[in-house]
Amino acid sequence: MPDALGTPRAPDVEVESDEYVTGWRRMHPVTPALKGWKVLVAVLAIGWFQVGENLRQAIDLMQGKAFLALLGGILLIGLIGFGYSAVAWRVTRFAVTDEAVHLRTGILFRQQRQARLDRLQAVDVVQPLLARLVGLAELKLEVAGGSGSAVSLAFLRESEAEALRAELLALAAGLQRPGTVVPAAVATPEGTTGTPGTPTAPVAFEVAPERQVYELPMGRLVKSTLRSGTVPTLLLIVAAAIVVSIASRDISAAFVLVAPLFGAVTFVWSRINQGANFRAAISPDGIRLRHGLTESRAQTVPPGRVQAIRLRQGPLWRGPDWWRVEINVAGYGQSDQQQRDTVLHPVATREEAMTALWMVLPDLGVDDPAALVEAALTGKDTDGGFTTAPRRARWVDPVGWRRHGVRVTDRALVTRTGRIWRSVDVVPHERTQSLGLAQGPLQRRLGLASFVLHSTPGPVAPRVQHLDAGVAAALLDEQAERARTARASATPEQWMRAVGAPTPADPDPEPTTAPPEPAPDREAPAVPPRTGADA
């Protein structure tokens, strides 16, 4: 079906027959043990919530045979869970071809899925705590198919998962499977001469080298979490509850803290757990991110798959000048993944934030990109050549109207907004999904309109508030034309074709008598240019 700008696009995850596929494989035999315990935990949790309030009465009733019957029931449920996981493991198989990853699942209802490699958005190697203890990992493929489009291969040996990730990324890039070639006049074991150029058994793809760009210190992560706004708000609630309890001489007022305290502790733990050991690197495969404390995740986002990028700063991060860098990647749009998988840097200094931006978009299409980013981060009015909201916009936004602005370059559209909570969004022209104008009744009376750029689901939602209505309408038409032009000249989905690497679609026109020239060396590219503060 066509996308928002009218470009036809084939489905990314298909459900169809794959009888022609060979080389089917199973997951690791320990997989049922790692999945079956979840059924037992779920049953125990349900039982706890059912009898938790009357635990003493439940214990009194569980005497003799009744207690043994309860233990037997729990054991039976556990055996059923492990048995189901074992049967599911036995019928689950996967295979990898040059075009797609094929997955067969289901016990009662069989399902066959195909994830197209030329539409691959990201490949993650995930290691939950139990899987890490036994040296296993889950390989998760994200494709641009929305909710439910991810393909999960759980669990594989860690080394097998890493090798398979390298293979999938290389095939998605358009590279041929590597193999050796019999050179001219080489004797075979039988004493005959082999045919020149005849390929032998293929060998595995090598893991592409990488170069680390930045790493997040644990101290900065903890300090930034405590200054995120949630903890100070909780302290105010605690202080208010204590004052109310003392004034009313009733301690029951303190019980209102239970829910906020639980929410704050959960927020702090999730931020620290997900951001711990955060590292970013670049390689020919794309951007590599590693993070996680109890659950280790290694993400790889291929080149050009980032749809939009946002640099965000709250008021309590203003002093140390920290920024949170987030991205939109097709396939990462589900709500349970946004806070975990769409972060390019949890707590970046300004220099690191600029470096993260260069990783996604090395060329902003201006002569002085550092000055443009500085004006976007801290500027106002027409600083940096931004088109800003007119003075009459102060009637609808008296605080932040001078920060609202947009700058269009040869490569991207840059928006800035917010005086207290600052935000800068950057969207490459070829990644524009659709455009729109929004105008409320007060805006219509003042001749204002908000320019909206739609991206894939994610934390980045570019929007410029309260522009002049005529300026916003002209920007809409111009940006639509830029997006069409940029898409026509964009890098192919199989990005190694852009550098002339041989692909299955481009075989040699005729046999040769000499070994073929090797594919371009997959060495890590140079680190993107940094600003003067980095030099």
Coordinates of C-alpha atoms in Angstrom, one line a residue:
M1 CA 0.0 0.0 0.0
P2 CA 1.3 3.6 -0.6
D3 CA 2.7 5.6 2.3
A4 CA 1.6 9.1 3.3
L5 CA 3.3 10.8 0.4
G6 CA 2.0 8.4 -2.2
T7 CA 5.0 6.1 -2.6
P8 CA 4.0 2.5 -3.1
R9 CA 5.5 0.1 -0.5
A10 CA 5.3 -3.6 -0.1
P11 CA 4.4 -5.2 3.3
D12 CA 7.3 -5.7 5.7
V13 CA 6.0 -8.7 7.5
E14 CA 4.2 -11.2 5.4
V15 CA 2.2 -14.3 6.4
E16 CA 2.3 -16.8 3.5
S17 CA 3.6 -20.2 2.4
D18 CA 7.3 -20.8 2.7
E19 CA 7.5 -24.4 1.6
Y20 CA 10.4 -23.7 -0.7
V21 CA 12.6 -22.5 2.2
T22 CA 15.3 -24.9 3.4
G23 CA 17.7 -24.8 6.3
W24 CA 15.2 -24.7 9.2
R25 CA 16.6 -24.4 12.7
R26 CA 15.3 -24.6 16.2
M27 CA 15.9 -22.4 19.2
H28 CA 18.2 -23.5 22.0
P29 CA 16.9 -26.6 24.0
V30 CA 17.0 -24.6 27.3
T31 CA 14.4 -22.2 25.9
P32 CA 11.4 -24.1 27.5
A33 CA 13.0 -23.8 30.9
L34 CA 13.5 -20.0 30.5
K35 CA 9.9 -19.5 29.3
G36 CA 7.9 -22.0 31.3
W37 CA 8.6 -20.5 34.7
K38 CA 6.5 -17.4 33.7
V39 CA 3.3 -19.4 33.9
L40 CA 4.1 -20.5 37.4
V41 CA 4.9 -16.9 38.5
A42 CA 1.7 -15.6 37.0
V43 CA -0.4 -18.2 38.9
L44 CA 1.4 -17.4 42.2
A45 CA 0.8 -13.7 41.6
I46 CA -2.9 -14.2 40.9
G47 CA -3.2 -16.3 44.0
W48 CA -1.4 -13.7 46.1
F49 CA -3.7 -10.9 44.9
Q50 CA -6.8 -13.1 45.6
V51 CA -5.8 -14.1 49.2
G52 CA -3.3 -11.4 50.1
E53 CA -5.8 -9.4 52.2
N54 CA -6.9 -12.5 54.1
L55 CA -3.6 -14.2 54.3
R56 CA -4.0 -15.3 58.0
Q57 CA -7.4 -16.9 57.3
A58 CA -6.0 -18.6 54.2
I59 CA -3.1 -20.1 56.2
D60 CA -5.5 -21.3 58.9
L61 CA -7.6 -23.1 56.3
M62 CA -4.6 -24.7 54.7
Q63 CA -4.1 -27.6 57.1
G64 CA -3.2 -31.2 56.4
K65 CA -4.6 -32.5 53.1
A66 CA -5.8 -29.1 51.9
F67 CA -2.2 -27.7 52.1
L68 CA -0.9 -30.7 50.2
A69 CA -3.6 -30.3 47.6
L70 CA -2.6 -26.7 47.1
L71 CA 1.1 -27.6 46.7
G72 CA 0.0 -30.3 44.2
G73 CA -2.1 -27.9 42.2
I74 CA 0.8 -25.4 42.0
L75 CA 3.2 -28.2 40.9
L76 CA 0.7 -29.4 38.3
I77 CA 0.3 -25.9 36.9
G78 CA 4.1 -25.5 36.7
L79 CA 4.4 -28.8 34.9
I80 CA 1.7 -27.7 32.4
G81 CA 3.5 -24.5 31.8
F82 CA 6.8 -26.2 31.2
G83 CA 5.2 -28.8 29.0
Y84 CA 3.5 -26.2 26.9
S85 CA 6.8 -24.3 26.5
A86 CA 8.5 -27.6 25.4
V87 CA 5.9 -28.4 22.8
A88 CA 6.0 -24.8 21.5
W89 CA 9.8 -25.0 21.3
R90 CA 9.5 -28.2 19.3
V91 CA 7.2 -26.7 16.6
T92 CA 8.9 -23.3 16.4
R93 CA 11.5 -23.1 13.7
F94 CA 13.2 -20.3 11.8
A95 CA 15.3 -20.0 8.6
V96 CA 17.3 -17.2 7.0
T97 CA 17.3 -16.5 3.2
D98 CA 18.9 -13.7 1.2
E99 CA 15.5 -11.9 1.2
A100 CA 13.8 -12.6 4.6
V101 CA 13.7 -14.3 7.9
H102 CA 11.1 -17.0 8.0
L103 CA 9.5 -18.0 11.3
R104 CA 7.1 -20.9 12.0
T105 CA 5.2 -20.9 15.3
G106 CA 2.0 -22.1 16.9
I107 CA 0.7 -25.4 18.4
L108 CA -3.1 -25.3 17.7
F109 CA -3.0 -22.5 15.2
R110 CA 0.1 -22.5 13.0
Q111 CA 1.6 -19.3 11.7
Q112 CA 4.2 -18.6 9.1
R113 CA 5.8 -15.2 9.0
Q114 CA 8.4 -13.5 6.8
A115 CA 10.3 -10.4 7.8
R116 CA 11.8 -8.7 4.8
L117 CA 15.4 -7.9 5.3
D118 CA 15.4 -4.9 2.9
R119 CA 12.9 -3.2 5.3
L120 CA 14.9 -4.1 8.4
Q121 CA 14.8 -1.2 10.9
A122 CA 16.9 -2.5 13.8
V123 CA 18.3 -5.7 15.2
D124 CA 18.6 -6.1 19.0
V125 CA 20.4 -8.7 21.1
V126 CA 18.5 -8.9 24.4
Q127 CA 19.7 -10.8 27.4
P128 CA 17.3 -11.0 30.4
L129 CA 19.0 -11.9 33.7
L130 CA 18.2 -15.6 33.6
A131 CA 19.3 -15.9 30.0
R132 CA 22.5 -14.1 30.7
L133 CA 23.4 -16.5 33.5
V134 CA 23.3 -19.5 31.1
G135 CA 24.9 -17.7 28.1
L136 CA 21.7 -17.3 26.0
A137 CA 20.2 -14.3 24.2
E138 CA 17.1 -13.2 22.3
L139 CA 17.5 -11.8 18.8
K140 CA 14.8 -9.3 18.0
L141 CA 14.2 -7.9 14.5
E142 CA 12.2 -4.7 14.1
V143 CA 10.7 -3.9 10.8
A144 CA 8.5 -1.0 9.7
G145 CA 5.2 -2.7 10.1
G146 CA 3.8 -1.1 13.2
S147 CA 2.5 -3.0 16.3
G148 CA 3.2 -6.7 16.2
S149 CA 5.7 -6.5 13.3
A150 CA 8.7 -7.5 15.4
V151 CA 10.2 -11.0 14.9
S152 CA 11.7 -12.6 18.0
L153 CA 14.1 -15.5 18.0
A154 CA 14.4 -16.6 21.7
F155 CA 16.6 -18.1 22.8
L156 CA 19.9 -18.7 21.0
R157 CA 23.5 -19.1 22.2
E158 CA 25.0 -15.6 22.7
S159 CA 27.7 -16.3 20.1
E160 CA 25.1 -17.6 17.6
A161 CA 22.9 -14.5 18.2
E162 CA 25.8 -12.2 17.5
A163 CA 26.8 -14.1 14.3
L164 CA 23.2 -14.2 13.1
R165 CA 22.9 -10.4 13.7
A166 CA 26.0 -9.8 11.6
E167 CA 24.5 -12.1 8.9
L168 CA 21.1 -10.3 8.8
L169 CA 22.6 -6.8 8.8
A170 CA 25.0 -7.8 5.9
L171 CA 22.2 -9.3 3.9
A172 CA 20.0 -6.3 4.6
A173 CA 22.8 -4.1 3.3
G174 CA 22.8 -6.0 0.0
L175 CA 26.0 -7.9 0.4
Q176 CA 26.4 -11.4 -1.0
R177 CA 27.0 -14.4 1.2
P178 CA 30.8 -14.8 1.5
G179 CA 32.5 -17.9 0.1
T180 CA 35.7 -19.0 -1.3
V181 CA 36.4 -19.4 -5.0
V182 CA 38.6 -22.0 -6.7
P183 CA 41.3 -20.1 -8.5
A184 CA 42.6 -21.2 -11.9
A185 CA 44.7 -24.4 -12.2
V186 CA 44.1 -25.5 -8.6
A187 CA 44.2 -29.3 -8.1
T188 CA 41.3 -30.9 -6.2
P189 CA 41.9 -33.8 -3.8
E190 CA 41.2 -36.3 -6.6
G191 CA 44.0 -34.8 -8.6
T192 CA 41.7 -33.0 -11.1
T193 CA 41.7 -29.3 -11.9
G194 CA 38.8 -27.4 -10.4
T195 CA 36.7 -25.1 -12.6
P196 CA 37.9 -21.5 -12.2
G197 CA 35.5 -19.3 -10.3
T198 CA 33.5 -22.2 -8.8
P199 CA 32.3 -21.2 -5.3
T200 CA 32.8 -23.7 -2.5
A201 CA 30.9 -23.9 0.8
P202 CA 30.1 -20.4 2.1
V203 CA 31.6 -19.1 5.3
A204 CA 30.0 -16.9 8.0
F205 CA 29.8 -13.2 7.8
E206 CA 32.4 -11.4 9.9
V207 CA 31.1 -9.0 12.6
A208 CA 31.7 -5.5 11.3
P209 CA 34.2 -3.5 13.4
E210 CA 33.0 -0.6 15.5
R211 CA 34.3 2.6 17.0
Q212 CA 32.9 3.8 20.4
V213 CA 31.7 7.4 20.3
Y214 CA 30.6 8.1 23.8
E215 CA 29.8 6.4 27.2
L216 CA 27.5 7.5 30.0
P217 CA 29.1 7.6 33.5
M218 CA 27.0 6.0 36.2
G219 CA 27.3 9.1 38.5
R220 CA 25.8 11.4 35.9
L221 CA 23.0 9.0 35.3
V222 CA 22.1 8.8 39.0
K223 CA 22.3 12.6 39.5
S224 CA 20.2 13.3 36.4
T225 CA 17.5 10.9 37.5
L226 CA 17.3 12.6 40.9
R227 CA 17.0 16.0 39.1
S228 CA 14.5 14.8 36.6
G229 CA 11.5 16.5 38.3
T230 CA 9.9 13.3 39.7
V231 CA 12.0 13.2 42.8
P232 CA 11.6 16.9 43.7
T233 CA 7.9 16.6 43.2
L234 CA 7.7 13.6 45.5
L235 CA 9.7 15.5 48.2
L236 CA 7.1 18.3 48.0
I237 CA 4.3 15.7 48.4
V238 CA 6.0 14.2 51.4
A239 CA 6.5 17.6 53.0
A240 CA 2.9 18.5 52.5
A241 CA 1.7 15.2 53.9
I242 CA 3.8 15.6 57.0
V243 CA 2.5 19.1 57.6
V244 CA -1.1 17.9 57.2
S245 CA -0.5 15.0 59.6
I246 CA 1.0 17.3 62.2
A247 CA -1.7 19.9 61.9
S248 CA -4.6 17.4 62.0
R249 CA -2.8 15.1 64.5
D250 CA -4.0 12.2 62.2
I251 CA -1.3 10.0 60.7
S252 CA -3.7 8.5 58.2
A253 CA -2.9 11.5 55.9
A254 CA 0.5 10.0 55.3
F255 CA -1.1 7.0 53.5
V256 CA -1.7 9.2 50.5
L257 CA 2.0 8.9 49.9
V258 CA 1.9 5.1 49.1
A259 CA 0.9 5.5 45.4
P260 CA 3.2 8.5 44.6
L261 CA 6.1 6.8 46.4
F262 CA 5.7 3.6 44.5
G263 CA 5.5 5.5 41.2
A264 CA 8.6 7.5 42.0
V265 CA 10.6 4.5 43.0
T266 CA 9.5 2.7 39.8
F267 CA 10.5 5.7 37.7
V268 CA 13.9 6.1 39.3
W269 CA 14.7 2.4 39.1
S270 CA 13.6 2.1 35.4
R271 CA 15.7 5.1 34.4
I272 CA 18.8 3.7 36.2
N273 CA 18.2 0.1 35.1
Q274 CA 17.8 1.0 31.4
G275 CA 20.5 3.7 31.2
A276 CA 23.2 1.8 33.1
N277 CA 26.4 1.0 31.1
F278 CA 25.1 3.0 28.2
R279 CA 27.5 3.1 25.3
A280 CA 27.2 4.2 21.6
A281 CA 29.4 3.2 18.7
I282 CA 29.4 3.5 14.9
S283 CA 30.1 0.8 12.4
P284 CA 29.2 0.0 8.7
D285 CA 26.1 -1.8 10.1
G286 CA 24.9 1.5 11.6
I287 CA 24.5 2.9 15.1
R288 CA 25.2 0.4 17.9
L289 CA 23.8 1.0 21.4
R290 CA 24.5 -1.1 24.5
H291 CA 22.8 -0.5 27.8
G292 CA 21.0 -2.2 30.7
L293 CA 21.7 -3.4 34.2
T294 CA 19.5 -6.5 34.9
E295 CA 18.6 -6.9 31.2
S296 CA 21.4 -6.3 28.8
R297 CA 20.4 -4.9 25.4
A298 CA 22.6 -4.4 22.3
Q299 CA 20.7 -2.5 19.6
T300 CA 21.9 -1.9 16.0
V301 CA 20.1 0.7 13.9
P302 CA 21.1 0.5 10.2
P303 CA 22.1 3.7 8.4
G304 CA 19.2 5.9 7.4
R305 CA 16.6 4.1 9.6
V306 CA 16.3 6.9 12.1
Q307 CA 13.2 8.9 11.1
A308 CA 13.5 11.9 13.5
I309 CA 15.7 13.0 16.4
R310 CA 14.9 15.2 19.4
L311 CA 17.1 17.0 21.9
R312 CA 15.2 17.7 25.1
Q313 CA 16.1 19.6 28.3
G314 CA 14.1 20.2 31.5
P315 CA 14.6 23.2 33.9
L316 CA 16.5 21.2 36.5
W317 CA 19.0 20.1 33.8
R318 CA 19.7 23.7 32.8
G319 CA 22.6 24.2 35.3
P320 CA 24.8 21.2 34.2
D321 CA 23.6 21.7 30.6
W322 CA 22.4 18.1 30.2
W323 CA 20.2 16.9 27.2
R324 CA 18.2 13.8 26.6
V325 CA 18.5 12.6 23.0
E326 CA 15.6 10.5 21.6
I327 CA 14.9 9.1 18.1
N328 CA 12.0 7.7 16.1
V329 CA 12.6 4.4 14.4
A330 CA 9.9 2.5 12.6
G331 CA 9.0 -0.6 14.6
Y332 CA 9.9 1.0 17.9
G333 CA 6.7 3.0 18.2
Q334 CA 4.9 0.8 20.8
S335 CA 4.4 2.5 24.1
D336 CA 6.2 -0.2 26.1
Q337 CA 9.3 0.3 24.0
Q338 CA 9.5 4.1 23.7
Q339 CA 11.2 4.8 27.0
R340 CA 13.6 1.9 26.5
D341 CA 14.6 1.5 22.9
T342 CA 14.2 5.1 21.4
V343 CA 17.0 6.7 23.5
L344 CA 20.1 7.7 21.7
H345 CA 21.7 9.2 24.8
P346 CA 19.9 9.3 28.2
V347 CA 22.0 12.2 29.7
A348 CA 24.3 14.0 27.2
T349 CA 26.4 17.0 27.6
R350 CA 26.0 19.6 24.9
E351 CA 29.0 18.3 23.0
E352 CA 27.8 14.7 23.3
A353 CA 24.3 15.7 22.2
M354 CA 25.8 17.3 19.0
T355 CA 27.8 14.2 18.4
A356 CA 24.7 12.0 18.7
L357 CA 23.0 14.3 16.1
W358 CA 26.0 14.0 13.8
M359 CA 25.8 10.2 14.0
V360 CA 22.2 10.3 12.7
L361 CA 22.7 13.2 10.2
P362 CA 26.4 14.0 9.5
D363 CA 25.4 16.7 7.1
L364 CA 22.8 19.3 8.1
G365 CA 23.0 21.1 4.8
V366 CA 24.5 24.3 6.1
D367 CA 28.0 25.9 6.1
D368 CA 28.1 26.2 10.0
P369 CA 26.2 23.3 11.5
A370 CA 27.5 23.9 15.0
A371 CA 26.2 27.5 15.0
L372 CA 22.8 26.2 13.8
V373 CA 22.5 23.7 16.6
E374 CA 23.6 26.3 19.2
A375 CA 20.9 28.6 18.0
A376 CA 18.3 25.8 18.1
L377 CA 19.3 24.7 21.6
T378 CA 19.5 28.1 23.4
G379 CA 18.5 30.8 20.8
K380 CA 15.4 32.8 20.4
D381 CA 13.7 35.1 17.9
T382 CA 15.6 35.0 14.6
D383 CA 18.9 33.6 16.0
G384 CA 20.4 31.1 13.6
G385 CA 18.1 32.1 10.7
F386 CA 15.0 30.6 12.2
T387 CA 11.5 31.7 11.1
T388 CA 9.8 32.5 14.3
A389 CA 6.3 33.2 15.6
P390 CA 5.1 36.8 15.2
R391 CA 4.8 39.2 18.1
R392 CA 1.0 38.8 18.3
A393 CA 1.6 35.1 19.3
R394 CA 2.3 36.4 22.8
W395 CA -1.4 36.6 23.4
V396 CA -1.7 32.8 23.2
D397 CA 1.8 31.9 24.6
P398 CA 3.2 34.7 26.6
V399 CA 6.2 32.7 28.0
G400 CA 7.6 30.7 25.1
W401 CA 6.5 32.5 21.9
R402 CA 10.0 33.9 21.2
R403 CA 11.4 30.3 21.2
H404 CA 9.0 28.9 18.6
G405 CA 10.8 28.7 15.3
V406 CA 11.7 26.6 12.2
R407 CA 14.7 26.4 10.0
V408 CA 14.8 24.6 6.7
T409 CA 18.2 23.4 5.3
D410 CA 19.2 21.5 2.3
R411 CA 19.1 18.2 4.2
A412 CA 16.5 18.6 7.1
L413 CA 13.9 20.6 8.8
V414 CA 14.8 21.8 12.3
T415 CA 12.3 23.0 14.8
R416 CA 12.7 24.5 18.3
T417 CA 10.2 25.1 21.0
G418 CA 9.8 25.8 24.7
R419 CA 11.5 28.2 27.1
I420 CA 11.2 26.2 30.3
W421 CA 11.2 22.7 28.8
R422 CA 13.4 23.2 25.7
S423 CA 13.0 20.9 22.7
V424 CA 14.8 20.7 19.3
D425 CA 13.5 18.3 16.6
V426 CA 15.4 17.4 13.4
V427 CA 13.8 15.5 10.6
P428 CA 15.6 14.6 7.3
H429 CA 13.5 15.7 4.3
E430 CA 13.3 12.1 2.9
R431 CA 11.9 10.9 6.3
T432 CA 8.9 13.2 6.2
Q433 CA 5.7 11.0 6.5
S434 CA 3.0 13.7 6.1
L435 CA 2.4 17.4 6.9
G436 CA -0.5 19.4 8.3
L437 CA -1.7 22.7 9.7
A438 CA -3.6 23.1 13.0
Q439 CA -5.5 26.3 13.8
G440 CA -7.7 26.9 16.9
P441 CA -10.4 29.6 17.2
L442 CA -8.1 32.1 18.9
Q443 CA -5.3 31.4 16.4
R444 CA -7.7 32.1 13.5
R445 CA -8.6 35.4 15.0
L446 CA -5.0 36.4 15.4
G447 CA -4.0 35.0 11.9
L448 CA -1.8 32.2 13.4
A449 CA -1.4 28.5 12.7
S450 CA 0.7 25.6 13.9
F451 CA 2.8 23.6 11.5
V452 CA 2.8 19.9 12.1
L453 CA 5.1 17.3 10.7
H454 CA 4.1 13.7 11.1
S455 CA 6.7 11.0 11.7
T456 CA 6.6 7.3 12.6
P457 CA 5.2 6.5 16.1
G458 CA 7.8 7.5 18.8
P459 CA 8.8 10.2 21.2
V460 CA 9.5 12.8 18.5
A461 CA 6.4 14.7 17.3
P462 CA 7.7 17.8 15.4
R463 CA 5.4 20.8 15.7
V464 CA 5.9 24.6 15.5
Q465 CA 3.3 26.6 17.3
H466 CA 1.8 29.9 16.4
L467 CA 3.5 30.8 13.1
D468 CA 1.9 33.4 10.9
A469 CA -0.8 31.6 8.9
G470 CA 0.6 32.6 5.5
V471 CA 4.1 31.5 6.5
A472 CA 2.8 28.2 7.8
A473 CA 0.8 27.5 4.6
A474 CA 3.8 28.3 2.3
L475 CA 6.1 26.1 4.5
L476 CA 3.6 23.3 4.1
D477 CA 3.7 23.4 0.3
E478 CA 7.5 23.9 0.1
Q479 CA 8.2 21.0 2.6
A480 CA 6.0 18.6 0.7
E481 CA 8.0 19.3 -2.5
R482 CA 11.3 18.9 -0.6
A483 CA 10.2 15.6 0.8
R484 CA 9.3 14.2 -2.6
T485 CA 12.6 15.4 -4.2
A486 CA 14.6 14.0 -1.3
R487 CA 12.9 10.6 -1.5
A488 CA 13.6 10.3 -5.2
S489 CA 17.4 10.7 -4.5
A490 CA 17.6 8.9 -1.2
T491 CA 20.0 6.0 -0.5
P492 CA 18.6 2.6 -1.5
E493 CA 17.2 0.4 1.3
Q494 CA 20.1 -2.0 0.7
W495 CA 22.7 0.7 1.7
M496 CA 25.8 -1.1 0.5
R497 CA 24.6 -0.7 -3.0
A498 CA 25.4 3.0 -2.6
V499 CA 29.1 2.2 -2.5
G500 CA 29.1 -0.4 -5.3
A501 CA 29.2 -3.6 -3.2
P502 CA 28.2 -6.7 -5.2
T503 CA 24.6 -7.8 -4.4
P504 CA 22.6 -10.9 -5.4
A505 CA 20.6 -8.7 -7.7
D506 CA 23.8 -7.6 -9.6
P507 CA 25.8 -10.7 -10.5
D508 CA 28.8 -10.7 -12.7
P509 CA 27.7 -10.5 -16.4
E510 CA 29.9 -13.5 -17.4
P511 CA 32.4 -15.9 -15.7
T512 CA 35.9 -14.8 -15.1
T513 CA 39.1 -16.7 -15.0
A514 CA 40.5 -14.8 -12.0
P515 CA 39.2 -14.5 -8.4
P516 CA 36.5 -11.8 -8.2
E517 CA 37.5 -8.5 -6.5
P518 CA 36.5 -8.6 -2.8
A519 CA 33.6 -6.5 -1.5
P520 CA 34.6 -3.1 0.1
D521 CA 36.2 -3.6 3.4
R522 CA 33.6 -3.2 6.2
E523 CA 35.8 -1.1 8.4
A524 CA 34.2 1.4 10.8
P525 CA 34.0 4.9 9.3
A526 CA 35.6 7.8 10.8
V527 CA 33.8 9.4 13.8
P528 CA 31.5 12.2 12.6
P529 CA 32.9 15.7 12.8
R530 CA 32.6 17.3 16.2
T531 CA 32.1 20.9 17.3
G532 CA 34.8 23.3 18.3
A533 CA 34.2 22.3 22.0
D534 CA 35.0 18.7 21.1
A535 CA 38.2 19.4 19.2

